[in-house]
C-alpha cells in the first residue's frame, strides 16, 4: 500500500539557518510527490511538486526538494529559514486522483 | 490563486445534534471537492470525494450515513455530521479542484474545528 513517512514530528532551527525536512514514501510505481505547508487559520498551500524530469524541484518561498528514487525520499530544503516559515509541513504522494499525506512535521524557529 | 472558503471556522455543539459545514469555491467552478479529517498530530485523512450532481464516494471506514455530503452546485459542497458525538470532534478540511489531473489545481479551505460536547 502507498504510504508517506515523515520521521520528524518536530524540528527546531534558528532563524537564518538551513533546513531539511525528511520524507520517505512507499509506492509501487513512479510517484507524484508534493510538499504542503499549513499555517494556523490558513488552508494547505502547495509548496512544490514532482511529477517527472529534473529531480531537483524548486518551489515557492525559497523551498526546494530533491527526489531520490534509490532512497525513496523527497526531502524538503531551504538554505535560510525565516520566522514566518514556522508552520506544519506535509509531504504527500498521489494515489489515482487522491492525495495521501504524511503525518506532518512541525517547524519551530528560534529567534 | 483560487480561493476556497469554509463556514463556520469553528463550531461547538451538543452530543446528538447535527452540524453542517460548508465548503465554497469563491472564484472558480469546482467539479470535484474532497473532504478530509485531521486528527491532532496526525495526517489528513481523506473521507470522501464528491462530484457535482452525483453521490459522494466514501473512503473505506467512513460512515456515509454519519457524514452526509452534498455537492449541489459547482461552487458549494456541504458536509453534515449527523448525530454528532464527542469522538467526531476534529478538524475538517475541504479542497476543490477544477478537474483534470494536476494537484496544483486542488485548493484547500482553511478548515473547520468541530467540538462536540
mmCIF file of C-alpha atoms in Angstrom:
data_model
loop_
_atom_site.group_PDB
_atom_site.id
_atom_site.type_symbol
_atom_site.label_atom_id
_atom_site.label_comp_id
_atom_site.label_asym_id
_atom_site.label_seq_id
_atom_site.Cartn_x
_atom_site.Cartn_y
_atom_site.Cartn_z
ATOM 1 C CA UNK A 1 0.000 0.000 0.000
ATOM 2 C CA UNK A 2 1.086 3.522 -0.678
ATOM 3 C CA UNK A 3 2.339 5.426 2.328
ATOM 4 C CA UNK A 4 4.269 8.500 3.299
ATOM 5 C CA UNK A 5 6.556 8.747 6.300
ATOM 6 C CA UNK A 6 7.799 11.924 7.885
ATOM 7 C CA UNK A 7 10.135 10.703 10.620
ATOM 8 C CA UNK A 8 10.427 14.015 12.443
ATOM 9 C CA UNK A 9 7.376 15.216 14.353
ATOM 10 C CA UNK A 10 9.074 18.442 15.428
ATOM 11 C CA UNK A 11 12.080 20.296 14.057
ATOM 12 C CA UNK A 12 13.598 23.404 15.630
ATOM 13 C CA UNK A 13 16.068 25.603 13.781
ATOM 14 C CA UNK A 14 17.415 29.072 14.339
ATOM 15 C CA UNK A 15 16.355 31.864 12.063
ATOM 16 C CA UNK A 16 18.811 32.118 9.197
ATOM 17 C CA UNK A 17 19.904 28.508 9.496
ATOM 18 C CA UNK A 18 19.383 25.907 6.827
ATOM 19 C CA UNK A 19 16.525 23.438 6.944
ATOM 20 C CA UNK A 20 15.893 19.918 5.746
ATOM 21 C CA UNK A 21 12.625 18.093 6.364
ATOM 22 C CA UNK A 22 12.634 14.410 5.625
ATOM 23 C CA UNK A 23 10.071 12.445 3.689
ATOM 24 C CA UNK A 24 10.087 8.804 2.629
ATOM 25 C CA UNK A 25 7.449 7.153 0.548
ATOM 26 C CA UNK A 26 6.314 3.712 -0.379
ATOM 27 C CA UNK A 27 4.772 3.449 -3.791
ATOM 28 C CA UNK A 28 4.714 0.774 -6.452
ATOM 29 C CA UNK A 29 5.106 2.988 -9.477
ATOM 30 C CA UNK A 30 6.716 6.309 -10.217
ATOM 31 C CA UNK A 31 5.127 8.588 -7.675
ATOM 32 C CA UNK A 32 3.795 12.059 -7.860
ATOM 33 C CA UNK A 33 5.155 13.823 -4.775
ATOM 34 C CA UNK A 34 4.229 17.033 -3.044
ATOM 35 C CA UNK A 35 5.051 19.249 -0.138
ATOM 36 C CA UNK A 36 2.373 21.368 1.506
ATOM 37 C CA UNK A 37 2.566 23.931 4.279
ATOM 38 C CA UNK A 38 -0.226 24.538 6.770
ATOM 39 C CA UNK A 39 -0.290 27.710 8.818
ATOM 40 C CA UNK A 40 -2.823 28.361 11.590
ATOM 41 C CA UNK A 41 -6.065 29.683 10.210
ATOM 42 C CA UNK A 42 -4.990 29.118 6.631
ATOM 43 C CA UNK A 43 -5.556 26.333 4.212
ATOM 44 C CA UNK A 44 -2.924 23.966 2.951
ATOM 45 C CA UNK A 45 -0.668 25.631 0.451
ATOM 46 C CA UNK A 46 1.272 23.753 -2.181
ATOM 47 C CA UNK A 47 4.996 24.458 -1.928
ATOM 48 C CA UNK A 48 6.181 22.290 -4.768
ATOM 49 C CA UNK A 49 5.548 19.078 -6.631
ATOM 50 C CA UNK A 50 7.426 16.424 -8.546
ATOM 51 C CA UNK A 51 5.880 14.585 -11.439
ATOM 52 C CA UNK A 52 8.856 13.712 -13.633
ATOM 53 C CA UNK A 53 12.016 15.163 -15.100
ATOM 54 C CA UNK A 54 14.573 17.085 -13.118
ATOM 55 C CA UNK A 55 14.807 15.527 -9.680
ATOM 56 C CA UNK A 56 15.585 18.834 -8.001
ATOM 57 C CA UNK A 57 12.382 20.790 -7.796
ATOM 58 C CA UNK A 58 12.100 24.471 -6.995
ATOM 59 C CA UNK A 59 9.076 25.734 -5.146
ATOM 60 C CA UNK A 60 7.649 28.875 -3.674
ATOM 61 C CA UNK A 61 9.056 30.791 -0.707
ATOM 62 C CA UNK A 62 12.604 29.662 -1.441
ATOM 63 C CA UNK A 63 11.957 25.965 -0.857
ATOM 64 C CA UNK A 64 13.313 23.132 -2.938
ATOM 65 C CA UNK A 65 13.065 19.366 -2.764
ATOM 66 C CA UNK A 66 15.057 16.538 -4.272
ATOM 67 C CA UNK A 67 13.567 13.269 -5.455
ATOM 68 C CA UNK A 68 15.873 10.318 -4.854
ATOM 69 C CA UNK A 69 14.421 7.144 -6.232
ATOM 70 C CA UNK A 70 17.138 4.927 -4.751
ATOM 71 C CA UNK A 71 16.300 6.174 -1.276
ATOM 72 C CA UNK A 72 12.554 6.572 -1.821
ATOM 73 C CA UNK A 73 12.925 10.058 -0.451
ATOM 74 C CA UNK A 74 11.692 13.521 -1.253
ATOM 75 C CA UNK A 75 13.301 15.812 1.309
ATOM 76 C CA UNK A 76 12.411 19.481 1.542
ATOM 77 C CA UNK A 77 15.167 22.054 1.956
ATOM 78 C CA UNK A 78 15.623 25.746 2.442
ATOM 79 C CA UNK A 79 19.035 27.414 2.732
ATOM 80 C CA UNK A 80 17.969 30.092 5.225
ATOM 81 C CA UNK A 81 14.735 29.996 7.192
ATOM 82 C CA UNK A 82 12.696 32.983 8.258
ATOM 83 C CA UNK A 83 10.499 33.295 11.340
ATOM 84 C CA UNK A 84 7.476 33.235 9.041
ATOM 85 C CA UNK A 85 8.369 29.692 7.966
ATOM 86 C CA UNK A 86 7.162 28.341 11.305
ATOM 87 C CA UNK A 87 4.293 26.049 10.362
ATOM 88 C CA UNK A 88 3.290 22.442 9.800
ATOM 89 C CA UNK A 89 4.721 20.798 6.711
ATOM 90 C CA UNK A 90 3.178 17.818 4.986
ATOM 91 C CA UNK A 91 4.709 15.534 2.437
ATOM 92 C CA UNK A 92 2.218 13.761 0.198
ATOM 93 C CA UNK A 93 2.036 11.214 -2.570
ATOM 94 C CA UNK A 94 -0.686 10.760 -5.113
ATOM 95 C CA UNK A 95 -2.799 7.667 -5.461
ATOM 96 C CA UNK A 96 -5.021 7.741 -8.510
ATOM 97 C CA UNK A 97 -6.529 11.200 -8.210
ATOM 98 C CA UNK A 98 -6.264 11.298 -4.445
ATOM 99 C CA UNK A 99 -3.560 12.551 -2.161
ATOM 100 C CA UNK A 100 -2.090 10.588 0.727
ATOM 101 C CA UNK A 101 -0.481 12.770 3.355
ATOM 102 C CA UNK A 102 2.283 12.107 5.821
ATOM 103 C CA UNK A 103 1.700 12.923 9.467
ATOM 104 C CA UNK A 104 3.444 16.245 9.189
ATOM 105 C CA UNK A 105 6.478 17.943 10.689
ATOM 106 C CA UNK A 106 6.043 20.955 12.914
ATOM 107 C CA UNK A 107 8.775 23.513 12.264
ATOM 108 C CA UNK A 108 9.765 25.841 15.095
ATOM 109 C CA UNK A 109 12.024 28.826 14.503
ATOM 110 C CA UNK A 110 14.294 30.214 17.201
ATOM 111 C CA UNK A 111 14.972 33.955 17.030
ATOM 112 C CA UNK B 1 -4.826 31.832 -6.894
ATOM 113 C CA UNK B 2 -8.123 30.108 -6.442
ATOM 114 C CA UNK B 3 -9.782 30.558 -3.078
ATOM 115 C CA UNK B 4 -11.779 28.043 -1.095
ATOM 116 C CA UNK B 5 -13.707 29.083 1.971
ATOM 117 C CA UNK B 6 -15.263 27.079 4.757
ATOM 118 C CA UNK B 7 -18.020 28.044 7.123
ATOM 119 C CA UNK B 8 -18.086 28.016 10.025
ATOM 120 C CA UNK B 9 -14.449 28.127 11.049
ATOM 121 C CA UNK B 10 -15.345 26.814 14.492
ATOM 122 C CA UNK B 11 -18.452 25.135 15.835
ATOM 123 C CA UNK B 12 -19.356 23.721 19.206
ATOM 124 C CA UNK B 13 -22.396 21.536 19.507
ATOM 125 C CA UNK B 14 -24.080 19.194 21.925
ATOM 126 C CA UNK B 15 -23.888 15.459 21.526
ATOM 127 C CA UNK B 16 -26.722 14.119 19.403
ATOM 128 C CA UNK B 17 -27.179 17.209 17.269
ATOM 129 C CA UNK B 18 -26.250 17.594 13.610
ATOM 130 C CA UNK B 19 -23.765 20.070 12.236
ATOM 131 C CA UNK B 20 -23.409 21.323 8.684
ATOM 132 C CA UNK B 21 -20.116 22.576 7.277
ATOM 133 C CA UNK B 22 -19.992 24.460 4.008
ATOM 134 C CA UNK B 23 -17.184 24.498 1.508
ATOM 135 C CA UNK B 24 -17.246 27.084 -1.256
ATOM 136 C CA UNK B 25 -15.013 27.762 -4.216
ATOM 137 C CA UNK B 26 -15.096 31.530 -4.457
ATOM 138 C CA UNK B 27 -13.647 32.297 -7.845
ATOM 139 C CA UNK B 28 -13.776 29.082 -9.818
ATOM 140 C CA UNK B 29 -16.078 26.202 -10.545
ATOM 141 C CA UNK B 30 -15.172 23.052 -8.693
ATOM 142 C CA UNK B 31 -16.108 19.869 -10.448
ATOM 143 C CA UNK B 32 -14.706 17.825 -7.612
ATOM 144 C CA UNK B 33 -14.433 18.504 -3.916
ATOM 145 C CA UNK B 34 -12.702 16.453 -1.272
ATOM 146 C CA UNK B 35 -13.369 16.257 2.445
ATOM 147 C CA UNK B 36 -10.591 15.481 4.873
ATOM 148 C CA UNK B 37 -10.427 14.960 8.584
ATOM 149 C CA UNK B 38 -7.340 15.910 10.515
ATOM 150 C CA UNK B 39 -6.577 14.466 13.935
ATOM 151 C CA UNK B 40 -4.130 16.089 16.335
ATOM 152 C CA UNK B 41 -0.549 15.251 15.429
ATOM 153 C CA UNK B 42 -1.756 13.099 12.567
ATOM 154 C CA UNK B 43 -2.072 13.486 8.861
ATOM 155 C CA UNK B 44 -5.113 14.445 6.886
ATOM 156 C CA UNK B 45 -7.369 11.521 6.234
ATOM 157 C CA UNK B 46 -9.436 11.615 3.092
ATOM 158 C CA UNK B 47 -13.069 10.975 3.954
ATOM 159 C CA UNK B 48 -14.829 11.300 0.656
ATOM 160 C CA UNK B 49 -14.738 12.657 -2.856
ATOM 161 C CA UNK B 50 -17.740 14.461 -4.225
ATOM 162 C CA UNK B 51 -18.529 15.388 -7.775
ATOM 163 C CA UNK B 52 -21.141 17.951 -8.591
ATOM 164 C CA UNK B 53 -24.522 16.418 -9.113
ATOM 165 C CA UNK B 54 -23.626 12.898 -8.103
ATOM 166 C CA UNK B 55 -23.295 10.888 -4.944
ATOM 167 C CA UNK B 56 -20.107 11.169 -2.969
ATOM 168 C CA UNK B 57 -17.572 8.366 -2.952
ATOM 169 C CA UNK B 58 -16.562 7.493 0.584
ATOM 170 C CA UNK B 59 -13.259 6.049 1.673
ATOM 171 C CA UNK B 60 -13.191 2.733 3.435
ATOM 172 C CA UNK B 61 -14.186 3.004 7.066
ATOM 173 C CA UNK B 62 -16.062 6.295 6.697
ATOM 174 C CA UNK B 63 -19.745 6.027 7.592
ATOM 175 C CA UNK B 64 -21.739 7.570 4.791
ATOM 176 C CA UNK B 65 -24.863 7.822 6.935
ATOM 177 C CA UNK B 66 -22.875 9.636 9.571
ATOM 178 C CA UNK B 67 -21.122 12.067 7.290
ATOM 179 C CA UNK B 68 -23.564 13.276 4.674
ATOM 180 C CA UNK B 69 -22.018 15.053 1.721
ATOM 181 C CA UNK B 70 -23.918 17.107 -0.786
ATOM 182 C CA UNK B 71 -22.333 18.759 -3.816
ATOM 183 C CA UNK B 72 -25.336 20.520 -5.226
ATOM 184 C CA UNK B 73 -23.548 23.130 -7.286
ATOM 185 C CA UNK B 74 -20.172 23.775 -8.849
ATOM 186 C CA UNK B 75 -19.240 26.137 -6.050
ATOM 187 C CA UNK B 76 -20.693 24.524 -2.953
ATOM 188 C CA UNK B 77 -20.294 21.268 -1.123
ATOM 189 C CA UNK B 78 -21.618 20.574 2.351
ATOM 190 C CA UNK B 79 -20.643 18.048 4.970
ATOM 191 C CA UNK B 80 -23.246 17.257 7.612
ATOM 192 C CA UNK B 81 -22.142 15.391 10.687
ATOM 193 C CA UNK B 82 -25.302 13.690 11.886
ATOM 194 C CA UNK B 83 -25.989 12.812 15.499
ATOM 195 C CA UNK B 84 -22.582 14.092 16.477
ATOM 196 C CA UNK B 85 -20.663 12.507 19.338
ATOM 197 C CA UNK B 86 -17.520 13.642 21.124
ATOM 198 C CA UNK B 87 -15.399 11.277 19.043
ATOM 199 C CA UNK B 88 -16.452 13.260 15.968
ATOM 200 C CA UNK B 89 -14.611 16.269 17.333
ATOM 201 C CA UNK B 90 -11.918 17.047 14.827
ATOM 202 C CA UNK B 91 -10.627 19.456 12.224
ATOM 203 C CA UNK B 92 -12.424 19.086 8.912
ATOM 204 C CA UNK B 93 -10.840 20.389 5.727
ATOM 205 C CA UNK B 94 -12.239 20.554 2.246
ATOM 206 C CA UNK B 95 -10.468 21.010 -1.032
ATOM 207 C CA UNK B 96 -11.693 21.747 -4.503
ATOM 208 C CA UNK B 97 -10.392 21.074 -7.939
ATOM 209 C CA UNK B 98 -11.320 22.289 -11.349
ATOM 210 C CA UNK B 99 -10.939 18.806 -12.688
ATOM 211 C CA UNK B 100 -8.283 17.250 -14.810
ATOM 212 C CA UNK B 101 -5.145 15.962 -13.207
ATOM 213 C CA UNK B 102 -2.744 18.290 -11.598
ATOM 214 C CA UNK B 103 -2.755 18.537 -7.876
ATOM 215 C CA UNK B 104 -1.831 22.174 -8.009
ATOM 216 C CA UNK B 105 -5.386 22.568 -9.161
ATOM 217 C CA UNK B 106 -6.627 21.226 -5.818
ATOM 218 C CA UNK B 107 -7.135 24.150 -3.475
ATOM 219 C CA UNK B 108 -7.702 23.751 0.237
ATOM 220 C CA UNK B 109 -10.057 25.544 2.561
ATOM 221 C CA UNK B 110 -8.897 26.851 5.955
ATOM 222 C CA UNK B 111 -10.689 24.123 7.853
ATOM 223 C CA UNK B 112 -13.486 23.874 10.408
ATOM 224 C CA UNK B 113 -12.866 22.966 14.017
ATOM 225 C CA UNK B 114 -15.738 20.864 15.351
ATOM 226 C CA UNK B 115 -16.079 20.295 19.073
ATOM 227 C CA UNK B 116 -18.847 18.025 20.297
ATOM 228 C CA UNK B 117 -19.660 18.305 23.972
#
